[in-house]
PDB file of C-alpha atoms and ligand atoms in Angstrom:
ATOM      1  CA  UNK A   1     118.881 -85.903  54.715  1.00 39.00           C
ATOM      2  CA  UNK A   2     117.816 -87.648  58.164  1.00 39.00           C
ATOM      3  CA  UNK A   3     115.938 -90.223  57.594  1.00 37.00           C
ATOM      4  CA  UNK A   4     113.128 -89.389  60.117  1.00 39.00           C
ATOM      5  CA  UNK A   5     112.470 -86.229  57.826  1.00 42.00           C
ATOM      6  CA  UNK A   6     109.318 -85.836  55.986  1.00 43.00           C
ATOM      7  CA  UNK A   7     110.634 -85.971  52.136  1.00 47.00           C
ATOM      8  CA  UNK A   8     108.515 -83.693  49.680  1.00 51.00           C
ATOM      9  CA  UNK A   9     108.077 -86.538  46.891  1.00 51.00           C
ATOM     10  CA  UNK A  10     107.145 -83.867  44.003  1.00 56.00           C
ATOM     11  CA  UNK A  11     110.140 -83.543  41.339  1.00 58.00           C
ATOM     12  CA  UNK A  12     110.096 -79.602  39.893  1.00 56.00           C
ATOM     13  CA  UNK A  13     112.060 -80.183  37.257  1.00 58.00           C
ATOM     14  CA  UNK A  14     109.131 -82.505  35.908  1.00 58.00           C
ATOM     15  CA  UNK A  15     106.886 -80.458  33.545  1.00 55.00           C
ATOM     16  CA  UNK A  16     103.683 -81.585  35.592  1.00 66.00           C
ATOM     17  CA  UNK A  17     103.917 -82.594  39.193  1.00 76.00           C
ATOM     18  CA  UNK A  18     104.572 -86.129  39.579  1.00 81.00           C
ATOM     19  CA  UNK A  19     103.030 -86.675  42.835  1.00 88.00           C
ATOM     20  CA  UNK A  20     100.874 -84.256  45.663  1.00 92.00           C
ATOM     21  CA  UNK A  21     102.350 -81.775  47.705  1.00 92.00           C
ATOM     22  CA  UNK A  22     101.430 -80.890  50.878  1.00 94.00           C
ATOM     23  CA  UNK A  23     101.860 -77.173  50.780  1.00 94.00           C
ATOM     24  CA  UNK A  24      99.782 -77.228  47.533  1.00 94.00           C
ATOM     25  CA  UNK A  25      96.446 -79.183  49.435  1.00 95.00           C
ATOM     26  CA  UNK A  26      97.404 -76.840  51.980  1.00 96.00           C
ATOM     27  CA  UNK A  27      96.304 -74.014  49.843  1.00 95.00           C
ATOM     28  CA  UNK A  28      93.734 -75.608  48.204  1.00 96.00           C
ATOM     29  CA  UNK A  29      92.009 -76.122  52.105  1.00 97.00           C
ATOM     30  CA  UNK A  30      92.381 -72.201  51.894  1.00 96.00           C
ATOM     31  CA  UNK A  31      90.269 -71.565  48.821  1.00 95.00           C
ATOM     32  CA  UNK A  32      94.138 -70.497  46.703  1.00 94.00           C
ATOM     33  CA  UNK A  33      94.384 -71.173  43.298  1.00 93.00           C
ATOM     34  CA  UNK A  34      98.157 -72.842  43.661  1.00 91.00           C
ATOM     35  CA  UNK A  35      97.224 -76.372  43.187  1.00 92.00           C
ATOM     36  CA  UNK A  36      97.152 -78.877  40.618  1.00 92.00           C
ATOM     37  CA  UNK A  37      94.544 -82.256  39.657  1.00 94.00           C
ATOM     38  CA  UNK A  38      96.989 -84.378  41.668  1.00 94.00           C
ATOM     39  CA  UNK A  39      97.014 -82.336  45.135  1.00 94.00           C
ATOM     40  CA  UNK A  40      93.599 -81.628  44.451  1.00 96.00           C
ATOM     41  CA  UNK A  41      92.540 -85.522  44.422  1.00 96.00           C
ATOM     42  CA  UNK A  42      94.988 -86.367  47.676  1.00 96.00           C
ATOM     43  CA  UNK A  43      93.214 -83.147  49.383  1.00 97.00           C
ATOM     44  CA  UNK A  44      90.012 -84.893  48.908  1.00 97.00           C
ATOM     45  CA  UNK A  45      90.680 -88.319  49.567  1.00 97.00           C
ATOM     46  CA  UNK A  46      92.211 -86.693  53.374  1.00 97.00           C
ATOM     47  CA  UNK A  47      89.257 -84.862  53.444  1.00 97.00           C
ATOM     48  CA  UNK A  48      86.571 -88.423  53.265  1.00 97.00           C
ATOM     49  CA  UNK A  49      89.026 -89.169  56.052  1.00 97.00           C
ATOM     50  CA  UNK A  50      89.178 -86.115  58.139  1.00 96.00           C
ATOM     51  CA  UNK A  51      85.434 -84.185  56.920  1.00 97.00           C
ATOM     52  CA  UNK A  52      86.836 -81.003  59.490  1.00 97.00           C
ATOM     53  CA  UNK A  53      89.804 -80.771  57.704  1.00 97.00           C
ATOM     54  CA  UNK A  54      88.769 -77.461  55.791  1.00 97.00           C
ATOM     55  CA  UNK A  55      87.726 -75.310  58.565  1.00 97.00           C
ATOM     56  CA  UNK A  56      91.057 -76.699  61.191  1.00 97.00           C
ATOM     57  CA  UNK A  57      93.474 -75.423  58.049  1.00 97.00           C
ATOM     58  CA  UNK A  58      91.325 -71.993  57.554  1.00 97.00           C
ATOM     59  CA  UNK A  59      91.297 -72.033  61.885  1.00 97.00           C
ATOM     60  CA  UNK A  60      94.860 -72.727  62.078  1.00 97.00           C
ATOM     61  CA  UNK A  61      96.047 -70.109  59.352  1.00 96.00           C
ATOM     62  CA  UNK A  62      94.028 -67.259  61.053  1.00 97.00           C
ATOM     63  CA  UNK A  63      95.939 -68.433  64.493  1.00 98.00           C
ATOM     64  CA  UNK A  64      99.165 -67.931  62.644  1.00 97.00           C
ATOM     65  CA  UNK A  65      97.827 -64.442  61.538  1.00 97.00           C
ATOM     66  CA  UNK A  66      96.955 -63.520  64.739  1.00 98.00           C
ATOM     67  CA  UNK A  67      99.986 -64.576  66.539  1.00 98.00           C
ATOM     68  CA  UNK A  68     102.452 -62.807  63.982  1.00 98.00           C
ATOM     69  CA  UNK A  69      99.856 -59.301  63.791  1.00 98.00           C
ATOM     70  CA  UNK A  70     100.286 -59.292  67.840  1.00 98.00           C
ATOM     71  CA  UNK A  71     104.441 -59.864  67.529  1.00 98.00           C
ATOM     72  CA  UNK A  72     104.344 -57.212  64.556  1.00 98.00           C
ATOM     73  CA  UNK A  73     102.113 -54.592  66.681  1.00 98.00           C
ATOM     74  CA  UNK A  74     104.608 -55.391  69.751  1.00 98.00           C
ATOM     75  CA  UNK A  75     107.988 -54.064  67.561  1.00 97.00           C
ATOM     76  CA  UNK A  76     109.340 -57.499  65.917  1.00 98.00           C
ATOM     77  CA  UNK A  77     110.390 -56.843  62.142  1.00 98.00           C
ATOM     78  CA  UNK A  78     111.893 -59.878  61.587  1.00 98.00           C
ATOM     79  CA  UNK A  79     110.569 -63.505  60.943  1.00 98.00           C
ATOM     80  CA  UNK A  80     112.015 -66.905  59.520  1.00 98.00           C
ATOM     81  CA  UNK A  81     108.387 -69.026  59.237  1.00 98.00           C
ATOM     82  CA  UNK A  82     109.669 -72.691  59.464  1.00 98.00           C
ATOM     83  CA  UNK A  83     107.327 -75.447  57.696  1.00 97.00           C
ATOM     84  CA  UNK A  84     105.402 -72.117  55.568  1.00 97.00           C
ATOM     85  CA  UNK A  85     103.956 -73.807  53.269  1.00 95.00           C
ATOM     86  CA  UNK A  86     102.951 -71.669  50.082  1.00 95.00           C
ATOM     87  CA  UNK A  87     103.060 -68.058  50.813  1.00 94.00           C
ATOM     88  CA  UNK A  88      99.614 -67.222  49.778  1.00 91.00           C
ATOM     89  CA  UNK A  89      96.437 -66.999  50.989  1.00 89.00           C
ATOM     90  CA  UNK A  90      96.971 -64.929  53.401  1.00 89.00           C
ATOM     91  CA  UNK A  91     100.298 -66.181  54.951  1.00 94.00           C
ATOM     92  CA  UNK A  92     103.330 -64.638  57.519  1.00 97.00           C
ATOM     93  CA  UNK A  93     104.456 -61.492  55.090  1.00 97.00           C
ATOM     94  CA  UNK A  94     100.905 -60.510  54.638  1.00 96.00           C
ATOM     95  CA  UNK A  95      99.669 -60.383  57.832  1.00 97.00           C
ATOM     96  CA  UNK A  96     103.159 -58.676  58.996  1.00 98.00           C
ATOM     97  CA  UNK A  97     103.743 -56.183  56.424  1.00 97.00           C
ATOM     98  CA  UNK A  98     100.228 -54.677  56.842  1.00 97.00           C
ATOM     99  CA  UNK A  99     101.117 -53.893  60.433  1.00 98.00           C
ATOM    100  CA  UNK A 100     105.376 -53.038  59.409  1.00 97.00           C
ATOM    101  CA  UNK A 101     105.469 -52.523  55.831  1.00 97.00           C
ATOM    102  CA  UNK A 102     109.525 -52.419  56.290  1.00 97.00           C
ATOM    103  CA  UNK A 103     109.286 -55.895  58.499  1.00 98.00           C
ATOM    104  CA  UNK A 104     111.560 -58.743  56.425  1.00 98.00           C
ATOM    105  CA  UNK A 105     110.094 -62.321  55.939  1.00 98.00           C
ATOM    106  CA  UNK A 106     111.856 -65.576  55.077  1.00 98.00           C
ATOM    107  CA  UNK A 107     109.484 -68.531  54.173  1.00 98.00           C
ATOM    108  CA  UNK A 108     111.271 -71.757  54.818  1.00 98.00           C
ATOM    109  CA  UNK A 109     110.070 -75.288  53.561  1.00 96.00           C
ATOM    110  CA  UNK A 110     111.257 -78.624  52.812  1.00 94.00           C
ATOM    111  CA  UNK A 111     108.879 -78.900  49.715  1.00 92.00           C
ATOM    112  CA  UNK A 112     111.264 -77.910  46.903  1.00 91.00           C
ATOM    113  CA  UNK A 113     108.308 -77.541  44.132  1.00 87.00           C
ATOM    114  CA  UNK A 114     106.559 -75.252  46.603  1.00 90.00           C
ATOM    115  CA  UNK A 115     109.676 -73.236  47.624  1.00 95.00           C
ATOM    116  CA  UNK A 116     110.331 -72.796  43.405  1.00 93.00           C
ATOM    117  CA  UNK A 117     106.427 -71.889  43.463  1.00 92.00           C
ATOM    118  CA  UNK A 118     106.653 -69.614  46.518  1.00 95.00           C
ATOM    119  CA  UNK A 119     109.698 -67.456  45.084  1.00 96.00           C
ATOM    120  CA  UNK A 120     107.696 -66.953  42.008  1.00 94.00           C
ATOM    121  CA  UNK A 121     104.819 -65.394  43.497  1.00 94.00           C
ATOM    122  CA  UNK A 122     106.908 -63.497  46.032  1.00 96.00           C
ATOM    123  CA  UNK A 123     108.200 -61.868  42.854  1.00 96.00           C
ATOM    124  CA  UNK A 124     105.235 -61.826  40.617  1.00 95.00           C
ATOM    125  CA  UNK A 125     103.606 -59.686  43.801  1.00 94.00           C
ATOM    126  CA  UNK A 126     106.824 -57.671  44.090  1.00 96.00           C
ATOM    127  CA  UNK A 127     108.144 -58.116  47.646  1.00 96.00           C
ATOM    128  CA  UNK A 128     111.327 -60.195  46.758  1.00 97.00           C
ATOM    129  CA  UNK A 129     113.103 -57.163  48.618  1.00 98.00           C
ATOM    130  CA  UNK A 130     112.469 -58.400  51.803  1.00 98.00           C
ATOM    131  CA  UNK A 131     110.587 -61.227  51.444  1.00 98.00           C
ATOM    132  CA  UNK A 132     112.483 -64.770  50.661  1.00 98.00           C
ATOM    133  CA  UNK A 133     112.029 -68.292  50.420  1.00 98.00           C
ATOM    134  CA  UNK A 134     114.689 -71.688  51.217  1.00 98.00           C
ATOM    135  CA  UNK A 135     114.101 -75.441  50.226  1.00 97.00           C
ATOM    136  CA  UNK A 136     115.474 -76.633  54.365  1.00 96.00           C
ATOM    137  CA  UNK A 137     114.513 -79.089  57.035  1.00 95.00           C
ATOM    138  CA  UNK A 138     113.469 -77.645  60.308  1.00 96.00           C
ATOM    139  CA  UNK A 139     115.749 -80.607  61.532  1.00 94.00           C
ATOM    140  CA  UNK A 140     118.422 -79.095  59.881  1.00 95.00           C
ATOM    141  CA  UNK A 141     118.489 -75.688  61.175  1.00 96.00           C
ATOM    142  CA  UNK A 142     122.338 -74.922  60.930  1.00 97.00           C
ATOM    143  CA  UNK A 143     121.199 -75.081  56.441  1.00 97.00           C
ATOM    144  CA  UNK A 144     118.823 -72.410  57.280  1.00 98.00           C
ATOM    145  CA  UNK A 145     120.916 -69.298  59.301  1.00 97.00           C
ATOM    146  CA  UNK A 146     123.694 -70.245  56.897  1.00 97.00           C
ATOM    147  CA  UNK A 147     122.376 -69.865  53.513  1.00 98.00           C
ATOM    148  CA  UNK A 148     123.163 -66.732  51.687  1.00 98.00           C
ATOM    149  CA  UNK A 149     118.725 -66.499  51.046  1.00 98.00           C
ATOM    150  CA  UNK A 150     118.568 -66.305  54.735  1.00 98.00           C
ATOM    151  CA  UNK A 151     121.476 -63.593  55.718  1.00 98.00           C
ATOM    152  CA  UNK A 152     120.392 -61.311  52.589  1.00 98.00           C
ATOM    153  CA  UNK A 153     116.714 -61.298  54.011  1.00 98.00           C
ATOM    154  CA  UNK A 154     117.325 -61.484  57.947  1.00 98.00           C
ATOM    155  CA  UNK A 155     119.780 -59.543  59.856  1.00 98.00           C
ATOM    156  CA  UNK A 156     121.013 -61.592  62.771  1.00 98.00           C
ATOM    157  CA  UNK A 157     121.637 -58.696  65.278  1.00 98.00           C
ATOM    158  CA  UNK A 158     117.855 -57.598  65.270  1.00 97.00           C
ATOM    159  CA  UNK A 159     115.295 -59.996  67.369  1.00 98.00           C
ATOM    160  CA  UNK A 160     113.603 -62.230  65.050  1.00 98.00           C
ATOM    161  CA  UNK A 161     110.869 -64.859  65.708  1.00 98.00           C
ATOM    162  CA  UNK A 162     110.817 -68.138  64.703  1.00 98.00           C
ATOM    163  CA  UNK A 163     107.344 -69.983  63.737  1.00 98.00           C
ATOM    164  CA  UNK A 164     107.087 -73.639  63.414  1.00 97.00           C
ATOM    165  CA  UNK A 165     103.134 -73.594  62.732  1.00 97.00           C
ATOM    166  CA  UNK A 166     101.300 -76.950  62.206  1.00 96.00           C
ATOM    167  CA  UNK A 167     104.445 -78.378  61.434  1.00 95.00           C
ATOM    168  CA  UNK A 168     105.491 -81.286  64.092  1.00 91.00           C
ATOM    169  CA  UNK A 169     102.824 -84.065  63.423  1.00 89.00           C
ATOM    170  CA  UNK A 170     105.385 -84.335  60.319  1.00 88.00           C
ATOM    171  CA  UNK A 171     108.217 -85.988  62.176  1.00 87.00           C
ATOM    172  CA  UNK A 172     108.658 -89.362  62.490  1.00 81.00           C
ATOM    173  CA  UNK A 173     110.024 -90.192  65.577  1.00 76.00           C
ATOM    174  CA  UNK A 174     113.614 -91.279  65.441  1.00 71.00           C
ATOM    175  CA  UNK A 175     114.543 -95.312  64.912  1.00 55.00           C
TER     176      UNK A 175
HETATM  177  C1  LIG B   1     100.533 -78.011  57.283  1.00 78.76           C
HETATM  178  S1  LIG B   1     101.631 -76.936  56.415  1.00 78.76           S
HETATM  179  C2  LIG B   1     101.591 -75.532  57.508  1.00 78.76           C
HETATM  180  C3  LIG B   1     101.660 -74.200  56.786  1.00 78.76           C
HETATM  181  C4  LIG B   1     101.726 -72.990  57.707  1.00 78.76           C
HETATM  182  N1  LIG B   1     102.833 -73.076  58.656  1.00 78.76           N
HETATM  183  C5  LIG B   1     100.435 -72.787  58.483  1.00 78.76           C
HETATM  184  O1  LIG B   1     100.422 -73.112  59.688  1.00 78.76           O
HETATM  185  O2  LIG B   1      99.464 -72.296  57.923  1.00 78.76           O
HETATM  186  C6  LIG B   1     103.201 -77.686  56.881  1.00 78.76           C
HETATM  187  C7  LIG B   1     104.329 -77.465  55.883  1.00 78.76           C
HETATM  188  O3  LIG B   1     105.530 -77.998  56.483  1.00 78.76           O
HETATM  189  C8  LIG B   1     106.343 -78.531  55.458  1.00 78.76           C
HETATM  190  N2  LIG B   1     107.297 -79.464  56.078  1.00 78.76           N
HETATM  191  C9  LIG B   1     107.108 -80.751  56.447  1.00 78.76           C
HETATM  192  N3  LIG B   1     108.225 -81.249  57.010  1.00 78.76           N
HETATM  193  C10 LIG B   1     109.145 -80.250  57.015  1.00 78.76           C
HETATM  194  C11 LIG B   1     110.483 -80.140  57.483  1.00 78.76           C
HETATM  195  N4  LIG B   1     111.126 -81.161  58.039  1.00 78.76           N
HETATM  196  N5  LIG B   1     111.114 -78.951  57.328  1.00 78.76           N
HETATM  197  C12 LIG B   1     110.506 -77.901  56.737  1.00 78.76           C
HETATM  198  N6  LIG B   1     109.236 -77.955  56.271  1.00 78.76           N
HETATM  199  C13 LIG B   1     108.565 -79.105  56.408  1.00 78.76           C
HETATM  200  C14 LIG B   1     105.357 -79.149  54.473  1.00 78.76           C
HETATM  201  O4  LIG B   1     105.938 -79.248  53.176  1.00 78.76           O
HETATM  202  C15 LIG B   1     104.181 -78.170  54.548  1.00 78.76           C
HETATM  203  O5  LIG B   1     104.258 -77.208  53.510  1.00 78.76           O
END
């Protein structure tokens, strides 16, 4: 992986998480219930330094709602949400699906503890038909149309909208 990509740190295979993840404090900013002690402390800690933090993540989310319910309304079915974060709390598919119940979703994130998270719940809430969810870089895009996740869910000769939502201030600019 490029070097100038922001590595998720977290280690799934560890029975507790061994360090915070950002789409975990994400969700925890959104009142969810998908974060652990560890994010929980780092959420706070960014919070001291950044007191508006709360209301710009809530702000920002119900932007990305907005955005998506307007594309839905206007006839787009399909959308690959780069940088998702979890898919709860009111993310992409929800939003979507209340307009197009038939639209298909694919979450995309670099995080792999969230992405293992993320498929869970997209089961547990039984929209794994046409709902997915890839560990892959937005740097690396070729990784996302070519996995098998992303042709099963997304059907390449439809329109389909890509979101990179509050995702950039993660790159580090190249050496
Ligand atoms: C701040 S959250 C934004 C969540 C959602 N898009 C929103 O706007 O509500 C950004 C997410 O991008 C992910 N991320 C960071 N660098 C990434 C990369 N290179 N490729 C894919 N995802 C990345 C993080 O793991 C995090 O879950």
């Amino acid at each position: 992986m490029s070097s100038h990509v922001f590595q998720g740190l977290d280690d799934p295979s560890k029975p507790s998480p061994s360090q915070p993840v950002v789409a975990r404090m994400y969700d925890w900013y959104l009142g969810g219930t998908h974060s652990y002690e560890i994010d929980r402390k780092a959420a706070e800690a960014t919070q001291r330094a950044l007191p508006d933090i709360k209301p710009l993540v809530v702000e920002n989310r119900s932007f990305l709602r907005r955005a998506v319910r307007y594309l839905a309304k206007n006839g787009y079915t399909q959308f690959i949400d780069i940088g998702s974060g979890l898919p709860t709390v009111g993310n992409t598919h929800e939003a979507v699906l209340r307009v197009n119940p038939g639209a298909r979703i694919l979450y995309v994130d670099i995080e792999a503890s969230a992405v293992n998270e993320g498929n869970e719940f997209i089961r547990k809430t039984g929209w794994a038909d046409q709902v997915g969810m890839i560990r892959a870089s937005a740097l690396e895009p070729e990784n996302i149309f070519n996995d098998p996740e992303t042709r099963r869910v997304i059907d390449f000769d439809k329109p389909v909208v890509i979101l990179k939502i509050a995702l950039v201030h993660f790159f580090r600019p190249q050496q």
